[in-house]
Short mmCIF file of C-alpha atoms in Angstrom, two decimals:
data_model
loop_
_atom_site.label_atom_id
_atom_site.label_comp_id
_atom_site.label_asym_id
_atom_site.label_seq_id
_atom_site.Cartn_x
_atom_site.Cartn_y
_atom_site.Cartn_z
CA MET A 30 28.92 -1.87 -0.86
CA SER A 31 27.72 -5.34 0.59
CA ARG A 32 25.15 -7.21 -1.70
CA LEU A 33 21.58 -6.48 -1.21
CA VAL A 34 19.30 -9.55 -0.71
CA VAL A 35 15.63 -8.70 -1.09
CA VAL A 36 13.03 -11.11 0.42
CA SER A 37 9.27 -10.62 -0.41
CA ASN A 38 6.37 -12.75 -0.74
CA ARG A 39 6.36 -12.45 -4.60
CA LEU A 40 9.44 -11.32 -6.63
CA ALA A 41 9.93 -9.33 -9.65
CA ASP A 42 12.02 -8.77 -12.42
CA PRO A 43 13.66 -5.27 -11.77
CA ARG A 44 14.43 -4.65 -15.17
CA LYS A 45 10.75 -4.23 -16.02
CA ALA A 46 9.32 -0.86 -15.08
CA ALA A 47 5.79 -2.52 -14.93
CA ALA A 48 6.89 -4.86 -12.20
CA GLY A 49 5.88 -2.51 -9.65
CA GLY A 50 6.84 0.29 -7.34
CA LEU A 51 8.96 -1.78 -5.18
CA ALA A 52 11.00 -3.43 -8.10
CA VAL A 53 11.76 0.14 -9.48
CA ALA A 54 12.79 1.39 -6.02
CA LEU A 55 15.29 -1.82 -5.54
CA ALA A 56 16.45 -2.01 -8.86
CA GLU A 57 19.19 0.74 -8.68
CA THR A 58 21.07 -1.05 -5.60
CA LEU A 59 20.54 -4.59 -6.79
CA ASN A 60 22.01 -3.90 -10.02
CA GLU A 61 24.95 -2.06 -8.29
CA THR A 62 25.61 -5.12 -6.07
CA GLY A 63 24.65 -7.94 -8.08
CA GLY A 64 21.84 -8.68 -5.52
CA LEU A 65 19.55 -11.37 -4.94
CA TRP A 66 15.70 -11.12 -4.84
CA PHE A 67 13.84 -14.22 -3.12
CA GLY A 68 10.37 -15.10 -2.63
CA TRP A 69 7.48 -17.45 -3.54
CA SER A 70 7.59 -18.53 -7.46
CA GLY A 71 3.80 -17.95 -7.54
CA GLU A 72 3.65 -21.61 -8.54
CA ILE A 73 1.48 -24.22 -6.42
CA ALA A 74 2.88 -27.72 -6.55
CA GLU A 75 -0.19 -29.78 -6.09
CA ASP A 76 1.53 -32.69 -5.12
CA GLY A 77 4.04 -31.24 -3.00
CA ALA A 78 4.51 -32.02 0.68
CA PRO A 79 3.89 -29.09 3.28
CA GLY A 80 7.20 -27.11 4.08
CA GLU A 81 8.78 -28.36 1.11
CA GLY A 82 9.30 -26.48 -2.26
CA GLU A 83 11.44 -26.91 -5.31
CA LEU A 84 14.07 -23.92 -5.62
CA HIS A 85 14.24 -22.05 -8.90
CA ARG A 86 17.18 -19.57 -9.96
CA HIS A 87 17.71 -17.64 -12.99
CA GLN A 88 19.39 -14.54 -13.82
CA ALA A 89 17.72 -10.98 -14.67
CA GLY A 90 20.83 -8.80 -15.76
CA ARG A 91 23.21 -8.73 -12.47
CA VAL A 92 20.31 -9.62 -10.46
CA THR A 93 19.65 -13.43 -9.29
CA LEU A 94 16.05 -14.27 -9.04
CA ALA A 95 15.53 -17.15 -6.72
CA SER A 96 12.20 -18.75 -5.63
CA VAL A 97 10.49 -21.62 -4.36
CA ASP A 98 7.21 -23.23 -5.05
CA LEU A 99 4.43 -23.75 -2.22
CA SER A 100 2.37 -26.87 -1.76
CA ARG A 101 -1.60 -26.41 -2.19
CA GLU A 102 -1.60 -26.75 1.78
CA ASP A 103 1.12 -24.38 2.53
CA TYR A 104 -0.69 -21.96 -0.07
CA ALA A 105 -4.05 -22.23 1.76
CA SER A 106 -2.74 -21.77 5.36
CA TYR A 107 0.21 -19.31 4.93
CA TYR A 108 -1.11 -17.08 2.10
CA GLU A 109 -4.69 -17.31 1.99
CA GLY A 110 -5.35 -18.27 5.59
CA TYR A 111 -2.80 -16.39 8.04
CA SER A 112 -1.29 -13.68 5.64
CA ASN A 113 -4.64 -12.66 3.92
CA GLY A 114 -7.31 -14.14 6.50
CA VAL A 115 -5.84 -13.02 9.74
CA LEU A 116 -3.02 -10.22 9.38
CA TRP A 117 -4.56 -8.14 6.65
CA PRO A 118 -7.59 -7.69 8.15
CA VAL A 119 -6.44 -7.12 11.96
CA LEU A 120 -3.73 -4.80 10.85
CA HIS A 121 -6.36 -2.71 8.92
CA TYR A 122 -8.26 -2.63 12.16
CA ARG A 123 -11.26 -4.96 10.71
CA VAL A 124 -10.99 -7.62 13.58
CA ASP A 125 -14.76 -8.71 12.52
CA LEU A 126 -13.39 -10.05 9.37
CA ALA A 127 -10.61 -12.06 10.62
CA ASP A 128 -10.64 -15.89 10.30
CA PHE A 129 -8.88 -17.03 13.42
CA ASP A 130 -8.43 -20.90 12.18
CA SER A 131 -6.22 -22.39 14.70
CA GLY A 132 -4.35 -24.14 11.76
CA TYR A 133 -3.38 -21.09 9.99
CA ILE A 134 -0.48 -20.06 12.00
CA GLY A 135 1.22 -23.61 11.66
CA GLY A 136 1.20 -22.99 7.91
CA TYR A 137 2.54 -19.45 8.38
CA ARG A 138 5.31 -20.60 10.59
CA ARG A 139 6.05 -23.62 8.27
CA VAL A 140 6.70 -21.54 5.03
CA ASN A 141 8.84 -18.89 6.99
CA GLN A 142 11.07 -21.66 8.10
CA LEU A 143 10.91 -23.18 4.40
CA PHE A 144 11.97 -19.66 3.06
CA ALA A 145 14.81 -19.54 5.75
CA ARG A 146 16.24 -23.17 4.67
CA LYS A 147 16.11 -22.22 1.12
CA LEU A 148 17.53 -18.81 1.50
CA LEU A 149 20.58 -19.35 4.18
CA PRO A 150 22.70 -21.30 1.73
CA LEU A 151 22.29 -18.50 -0.96
CA LEU A 152 23.71 -15.73 1.29
CA LYS A 153 27.26 -14.26 1.48
CA PRO A 154 28.87 -13.18 4.64
CA ASP A 155 28.61 -9.54 4.22
CA ASP A 156 25.05 -9.64 2.53
CA THR A 157 22.46 -7.03 3.66
CA VAL A 158 19.11 -8.54 3.81
CA TRP A 159 15.63 -6.51 3.54
CA VAL A 160 12.73 -8.25 4.11
CA HIS A 161 9.49 -7.13 2.86
CA ASP A 162 5.55 -6.94 4.50
CA TYR A 163 3.48 -9.14 6.53
CA HIS A 164 3.83 -12.49 5.09
CA LEU A 165 7.43 -12.63 6.31
CA ILE A 166 7.43 -11.23 9.89
CA PRO A 167 8.95 -14.05 11.56
CA LEU A 168 11.75 -14.91 8.65
CA ALA A 169 14.56 -13.27 10.56
CA ALA A 170 13.91 -15.20 13.98
CA GLU A 171 13.95 -18.54 11.56
CA LEU A 172 16.89 -17.26 9.83
CA ARG A 173 18.77 -16.53 13.29
CA ALA A 174 17.94 -19.81 14.48
CA LEU A 175 19.85 -21.33 11.73
CA GLY A 176 22.77 -19.13 12.33
CA CYS A 177 22.21 -16.26 10.18
CA ARG A 178 24.41 -13.28 11.34
CA GLN A 179 23.83 -10.85 8.47
CA LYS A 180 22.33 -7.33 8.76
CA ILE A 181 18.40 -8.17 8.40
CA GLY A 182 16.01 -5.19 7.80
CA PHE A 183 12.19 -5.49 7.87
CA PHE A 184 9.61 -3.13 6.40
CA LEU A 185 5.85 -3.27 6.85
CA HIS A 186 3.92 -1.98 4.04
CA ILE A 187 0.59 -1.98 5.50
CA PRO A 188 -0.51 -0.46 8.80
CA LEU A 189 0.27 -1.42 12.39
CA PRO A 190 -2.92 -1.22 14.51
CA PRO A 191 -3.12 -0.04 18.22
CA PRO A 192 -2.10 -2.35 20.86
CA GLN A 193 -5.63 -3.53 21.94
CA ILE A 194 -6.35 -4.49 18.15
CA LEU A 195 -3.06 -6.06 17.83
CA ALA A 196 -3.41 -8.29 20.74
CA ALA A 197 -6.52 -9.76 19.13
CA ILE A 198 -4.35 -11.92 17.13
CA PRO A 199 -3.73 -15.37 18.67
CA GLN A 200 0.01 -15.76 19.46
CA HIS A 201 0.40 -12.12 19.03
CA ALA A 202 3.47 -12.24 21.48
CA TRP A 203 5.08 -14.70 19.15
CA LEU A 204 4.65 -12.57 15.99
CA VAL A 205 5.60 -9.12 17.84
CA ARG A 206 8.87 -11.01 19.55
CA SER A 207 9.85 -12.11 16.05
CA LEU A 208 10.48 -8.51 15.07
CA PHE A 209 13.35 -8.50 17.71
CA SER A 210 15.29 -10.52 15.52
CA TYR A 211 15.54 -7.75 12.86
CA ASP A 212 18.31 -5.17 13.16
CA LEU A 213 15.67 -2.48 11.93
CA VAL A 214 12.07 -2.48 11.62
CA GLY A 215 10.55 0.19 9.44
CA PHE A 216 6.83 1.48 9.23
CA GLN A 217 5.14 3.57 7.04
CA SER A 218 4.03 6.50 9.50
CA GLU A 219 4.89 7.96 12.74
CA THR A 220 1.26 6.66 13.88
CA ASP A 221 2.44 3.02 13.19
CA LEU A 222 5.71 3.34 14.97
CA SER A 223 3.99 4.77 18.17
CA HIS A 224 1.64 1.63 18.09
CA PHE A 225 4.55 -0.49 18.09
CA ALA A 226 6.29 1.48 20.67
CA GLY A 227 2.95 1.23 22.77
CA TYR A 228 2.57 -2.77 22.25
CA VAL A 229 6.27 -3.73 23.02
CA GLU A 230 6.21 -1.45 26.19
CA LYS A 231 2.90 -2.45 27.57
CA GLU A 232 2.21 -5.95 26.27
CA ALA A 233 5.75 -7.42 26.05
CA GLY A 234 7.42 -5.29 29.06
CA ALA A 235 10.41 -4.09 26.57
CA GLN A 236 12.08 -1.05 27.42
CA PRO A 237 12.52 2.04 25.19
CA LEU A 238 16.43 3.08 25.11
CA ASP A 239 15.45 5.97 23.29
CA ALA A 240 12.73 7.02 20.87
CA HIS A 241 13.93 4.58 18.17
CA ARG A 242 15.56 1.74 20.22
CA PHE A 243 13.85 -0.93 22.34
CA GLN A 244 15.29 -3.35 24.10
CA GLY A 245 13.61 -6.83 24.94
CA PHE A 246 13.64 -10.56 24.54
CA GLY A 247 17.18 -10.53 25.08
CA SER A 248 18.21 -8.05 21.92
CA THR A 249 17.54 -4.76 20.82
CA VAL A 250 15.72 -3.28 17.59
CA HIS A 251 15.73 0.09 16.03
CA ALA A 252 12.41 0.88 14.82
CA ARG A 253 11.60 4.19 12.45
CA ALA A 254 9.18 5.55 10.12
CA PHE A 255 10.13 5.63 6.50
CA PRO A 256 7.17 6.84 4.45
CA ILE A 257 7.55 5.13 1.22
CA GLY A 258 7.27 7.31 -2.14
CA ILE A 259 6.67 7.37 -5.92
CA ASP A 260 9.21 7.51 -8.74
CA VAL A 261 8.22 11.13 -9.40
CA ASP A 262 10.32 11.63 -12.66
CA GLU A 263 9.20 8.18 -13.98
CA PHE A 264 5.38 9.07 -13.21
CA ALA A 265 5.78 12.65 -14.61
CA ALA A 266 7.08 11.33 -17.82
CA LEU A 267 4.22 8.95 -18.02
CA THR A 268 1.97 11.87 -17.76
CA HIS A 269 3.35 13.66 -20.74
CA ALA A 270 3.64 10.20 -22.67
CA ARG A 271 1.25 9.34 -25.62
CA GLU A 272 -1.06 7.23 -23.83
CA ALA A 273 -1.92 9.41 -21.02
CA VAL A 274 -1.99 12.57 -23.22
CA ASP A 275 -4.54 10.68 -25.38
CA MET A 276 -6.66 9.55 -22.42
CA TYR A 277 -6.82 13.24 -21.28
CA GLU A 278 -7.41 14.62 -24.35
CA ARG A 279 -10.67 12.13 -25.00
CA MET A 280 -11.93 12.56 -21.66
CA ALA A 281 -11.52 16.26 -21.58
CA GLU A 282 -13.85 16.39 -24.79
CA GLU A 283 -16.05 13.98 -23.55
CA TYR A 284 -16.51 15.62 -19.97
CA LYS A 285 -16.39 19.12 -21.20
CA ARG A 286 -19.29 20.34 -19.55
CA ARG A 287 -18.66 18.41 -16.27
CA ARG A 288 -16.53 18.64 -13.35
CA LEU A 289 -14.90 15.19 -12.81
CA LEU A 290 -13.98 13.71 -9.60
CA ILE A 291 -11.88 10.48 -9.78
CA GLY A 292 -11.38 7.51 -7.56
CA VAL A 293 -8.84 4.63 -8.13
CA ASP A 294 -8.48 1.80 -5.83
CA ARG A 295 -8.32 -2.18 -5.55
CA LEU A 296 -11.65 -3.26 -4.53
CA ASP A 297 -10.77 -3.86 -1.02
CA TYR A 298 -12.86 -3.39 2.34
CA SER A 299 -9.80 -1.20 3.42
CA LYS A 300 -10.32 1.51 0.64
CA GLY A 301 -13.78 2.76 1.59
CA ILE A 302 -15.23 3.03 -1.45
CA PRO A 303 -18.93 2.58 -0.60
CA HIS A 304 -18.33 5.37 2.13
CA ARG A 305 -17.13 7.89 -0.69
CA VAL A 306 -19.91 7.06 -3.12
CA ARG A 307 -22.48 7.63 0.04
CA ALA A 308 -20.74 10.92 0.47
CA PHE A 309 -20.89 11.84 -3.27
CA ARG A 310 -24.60 11.23 -3.06
CA GLU A 311 -24.98 13.64 0.10
CA LEU A 312 -22.89 16.09 -1.81
CA LEU A 313 -25.64 15.88 -4.70
CA ALA A 314 -28.64 15.98 -2.14
CA ASN A 315 -27.27 19.02 -0.19
CA TYR A 316 -25.81 20.93 -3.17
CA PRO A 317 -28.20 20.75 -5.99
CA GLU A 318 -25.96 22.97 -8.25
CA ASN A 319 -23.73 19.92 -8.62
CA ARG A 320 -26.68 17.94 -10.35
CA ASP A 321 -25.66 17.52 -14.06
CA SER A 322 -22.54 19.03 -13.24
CA ALA A 323 -20.25 17.02 -11.08
CA THR A 324 -19.36 13.14 -12.22
CA LEU A 325 -17.71 10.46 -10.01
CA ILE A 326 -15.44 8.21 -11.99
CA GLN A 327 -14.79 5.41 -9.63
CA ILE A 328 -12.29 2.72 -10.95
CA ALA A 329 -12.36 -0.37 -8.59
CA SER A 330 -9.95 -2.89 -9.87
CA PRO A 331 -10.64 -6.69 -8.86
CA SER A 332 -8.98 -8.09 -5.68
CA ARG A 333 -9.16 -11.64 -4.17
CA GLU A 334 -12.85 -12.23 -5.50
CA SER A 335 -13.05 -15.63 -4.10
CA VAL A 336 -13.21 -14.15 -0.70
CA ASP A 337 -16.55 -13.67 0.49
CA ALA A 338 -15.88 -10.01 1.87
CA TYR A 339 -14.93 -8.88 -1.48
CA GLY A 340 -18.06 -10.18 -2.84
CA ASP A 341 -19.94 -8.14 -0.21
CA ILE A 342 -18.44 -5.16 -1.14
CA ARG A 343 -18.75 -5.26 -4.70
CA ARG A 344 -22.56 -5.91 -4.35
CA GLU A 345 -22.83 -3.21 -1.97
CA LEU A 346 -20.87 -0.72 -4.23
CA GLU A 347 -22.89 -1.74 -7.40
CA SER A 348 -26.31 -1.22 -5.59
CA LEU A 349 -25.02 2.19 -4.42
CA CYS A 350 -24.05 3.28 -7.75
CA GLY A 351 -27.23 2.33 -9.51
CA ALA A 352 -29.35 3.96 -6.91
CA ILE A 353 -27.71 7.22 -7.42
CA ASN A 354 -27.74 7.08 -10.92
CA GLY A 355 -31.47 6.15 -10.87
CA ASP A 356 -32.47 8.75 -8.41
CA TYR A 357 -30.37 11.65 -9.73
CA GLY A 358 -29.39 10.66 -13.27
CA GLY A 359 -30.84 11.81 -16.66
CA LEU A 360 -30.65 10.98 -20.17
CA ASP A 361 -27.37 12.70 -20.83
CA TRP A 362 -25.85 12.61 -17.34
CA MET A 363 -25.00 9.92 -15.30
CA PRO A 364 -23.68 11.01 -11.78
CA VAL A 365 -21.48 7.83 -11.37
CA ARG A 366 -19.43 6.13 -13.83
CA TYR A 367 -18.35 2.77 -11.92
CA ILE A 368 -15.71 0.54 -13.47
CA HIS A 369 -14.77 -2.81 -12.12
CA ARG A 370 -11.82 -3.63 -13.87
CA THR A 371 -7.94 -2.78 -14.03
CA ILE A 372 -6.98 0.38 -16.09
CA ALA A 373 -3.66 0.37 -17.79
CA ARG A 374 -1.32 2.29 -15.61
CA LYS A 375 0.07 4.12 -18.63
CA LYS A 376 -3.52 5.86 -19.08
CA LEU A 377 -4.08 6.82 -15.34
CA PRO A 378 -1.95 9.95 -15.47
CA GLY A 379 -4.30 11.24 -18.18
CA ILE A 380 -7.38 10.66 -16.03
CA PHE A 381 -5.87 11.92 -13.07
CA ARG A 382 -4.88 15.18 -14.88
CA VAL A 383 -8.45 15.79 -16.03
CA ALA A 384 -10.12 15.47 -12.69
CA ARG A 385 -11.10 18.63 -10.51
CA VAL A 386 -10.90 16.60 -7.40
CA GLY A 387 -9.03 13.32 -6.49
CA LEU A 388 -10.80 11.28 -3.71
CA VAL A 389 -8.40 9.10 -1.76
CA THR A 390 -10.23 8.13 1.19
CA PRO A 391 -9.56 4.68 2.75
CA LEU A 392 -10.59 3.66 6.06
CA ARG A 393 -7.22 2.65 6.63
CA ASP A 394 -3.90 2.54 4.59
CA GLY A 395 -0.52 1.88 5.31
CA MET A 396 0.61 4.81 2.88
CA ASN A 397 -1.49 5.25 -0.35
CA LEU A 398 0.71 6.08 -3.59
CA VAL A 399 -2.41 6.84 -5.53
CA ALA A 400 -2.45 10.05 -3.71
CA LYS A 401 0.75 11.03 -4.55
CA GLU A 402 0.58 9.89 -8.11
CA PHE A 403 -2.52 12.27 -8.40
CA VAL A 404 -0.59 15.21 -7.24
CA VAL A 405 2.43 14.53 -9.61
CA ALA A 406 -0.08 14.17 -12.78
CA GLN A 407 -1.54 17.67 -11.99
CA ASP A 408 -1.26 20.53 -14.31
CA PRO A 409 0.59 23.09 -12.08
CA GLY A 410 -1.38 25.96 -13.58
CA ASP A 411 -4.63 24.66 -12.99
CA PRO A 412 -4.20 21.88 -10.43
CA GLY A 413 -7.14 19.46 -9.19
CA VAL A 414 -7.72 19.11 -5.27
CA LEU A 415 -6.64 15.97 -3.43
CA VAL A 416 -9.27 14.97 -0.79
CA LEU A 417 -7.41 12.48 1.54
CA SER A 418 -8.56 10.43 4.36
CA ARG A 419 -6.87 11.08 7.58
CA PHE A 420 -6.57 7.34 8.05
CA ALA A 421 -4.11 7.03 5.20
CA GLY A 422 -0.32 6.98 5.86
CA ALA A 423 0.38 9.64 3.40
CA ALA A 424 -1.80 12.18 5.37
CA GLU A 425 1.25 12.62 7.79
CA GLN A 426 3.25 13.98 4.69
CA LEU A 427 0.57 15.53 2.41
CA LYS A 428 -0.78 18.30 4.72
CA GLU A 429 -1.81 20.55 2.37
CA ALA A 430 -4.58 18.01 0.88
CA LEU A 431 -8.00 18.39 2.26
CA LEU A 432 -8.30 15.92 5.02
CA VAL A 433 -11.40 14.08 5.97
CA ASN A 434 -12.76 11.50 8.10
CA PRO A 435 -14.12 8.79 5.89
CA TYR A 436 -16.78 7.30 8.18
CA ASP A 437 -18.17 10.95 8.51
CA THR A 438 -20.59 11.22 5.39
CA HIS A 439 -21.71 14.65 5.73
CA GLY A 440 -18.32 16.12 6.78
CA THR A 441 -16.77 14.27 3.82
CA ALA A 442 -19.26 15.83 1.45
CA GLU A 443 -18.62 19.35 2.82
CA THR A 444 -15.04 19.08 1.98
CA ILE A 445 -15.81 17.70 -1.74
CA GLN A 446 -17.91 20.76 -1.95
CA ARG A 447 -15.22 23.07 -0.71
CA ALA A 448 -12.73 21.24 -3.23
CA LEU A 449 -15.16 21.68 -6.16
CA GLN A 450 -15.50 25.46 -5.10
CA MET A 451 -11.49 26.32 -4.38
CA PRO A 452 -10.08 29.26 -6.17
CA ARG A 453 -7.34 28.66 -8.83
CA GLU A 454 -4.80 30.29 -6.67
CA GLU A 455 -5.26 28.40 -3.49
CA ARG A 456 -5.18 25.19 -5.87
CA GLN A 457 -1.90 26.22 -6.84
CA GLN A 458 -0.33 27.27 -3.50
CA ARG A 459 -1.45 23.70 -2.02
CA HIS A 460 -0.42 21.81 -5.23
CA GLN A 461 3.27 23.53 -5.13
CA LYS A 462 3.66 22.54 -1.67
CA LEU A 463 2.39 18.85 -2.03
CA LEU A 464 4.52 18.39 -5.07
CA ALA A 465 7.77 19.46 -3.59
CA ARG A 466 7.33 17.33 -0.45
CA ILE A 467 6.34 14.31 -2.77
CA ARG A 468 9.74 14.97 -5.00
CA GLU A 469 11.75 15.53 -1.75
CA GLN A 470 10.78 12.20 -0.03
CA ASP A 471 10.37 10.06 -3.16
CA VAL A 472 10.64 6.35 -3.64
CA HIS A 473 14.58 6.74 -4.01
CA TRP A 474 14.92 8.52 -0.82
CA TRP A 475 12.87 5.86 0.92
CA ARG A 476 15.41 3.10 -0.33
CA ARG A 477 18.37 5.31 0.61
CA SER A 478 17.17 6.28 4.08
CA PHE A 479 16.17 2.81 5.03
CA LEU A 480 19.43 0.94 4.05
CA GLN A 481 21.68 3.94 5.42
CA ALA A 482 19.64 3.29 8.84
CA LEU A 483 20.10 -0.40 8.53
CA ALA A 484 23.95 -0.08 7.84
CA GLU A 485 24.20 2.01 10.90
CA ALA A 486 22.18 -0.19 12.93
CA PRO A 487 24.41 -2.36 15.48
CA GLY A 488 24.39 -6.02 13.99
CA SER A 489 23.08 -8.88 15.94
#
């Protein structure tokens, strides 16, 4: 087996479960191959020159972790400016929130060139390189320009919008052309794949060779959907661990007279949290039996709070929750419990398990793993109901959830009422099918499927 080299904006120690889902997914192969993980160190060199950065290396078991520092100017243009100020909003269909400062793209290219220069000497001839996410779209092109001939795959963890929206990005043709330097490009959903196919055919004049191969810019790229999953056994074990059980028991006692609805998100404009809260308000208005009965617990963990758009959504959400509690709440019942902080992951399964309804209603999401975690945490004998946005990548897999259009406040409220009234037998049947599919296409399936497809793709 060739050595796996993982490249991402930030890297993590794969020995630590708390490092995140990507680290868990890749740990097995990295350890088998004595792999390398390369990325930004997270450090900003205040006196550093643009396009330069110190390389750091250390061992994490059999895995080598290699990282580079960024100068303040590169951090501002590559990370805050182009990655999160341009690509993040546009790829989530929010062109109105993008900041198309002409200087950002120069820093974005400069950091990708820095990564390529620092990474290339670390590569072995038979390495397999797997690049992750929107921060590093042009990395393969920069590596190829330096003479790299190893297999290189790319996976986009966030959505890819339709061609007309993608074309709003200045120099969008250069960005998409960069993808043709990869041997394999992976997307979260078939919808994203169709958007890629539509763009490269209509905007770039590329020729489809078949459903998954496209020829253009003097090369051929393979593109497929690989929906990412979760580690089902790991999350199921968390559900039965002491921290989650304690949380479940405390909440079950505290809310024994209520039916709980739960939403767990980062505070991000893509998550549709204000739309969800408005739908809950309409539920209370249209179905009075839910007053003094249903409680929405909305956990919105902090995210990029220095950005104006996030401050705006926080103020909007706090105003909405306060208004609902003021209009409908009483001395012994608050309709909405809004929590603006991060809850320990070990406690989340207990919160999910006690909920009658899980609300996962983003305006647009690449996948959304919270939906899958909610299903895994449920009691099979008396499971809660997943209400899922049709605009989450997970909706392509989780067809037995109740799918909603989060922009349709009335329709979402009606669906929540249906979830609250759903008979146990129907809840059990839906949960059984959802869980089977989540287990079949878990995070390990995702890793194996992508790496197998990359190994089978003709090399550059």
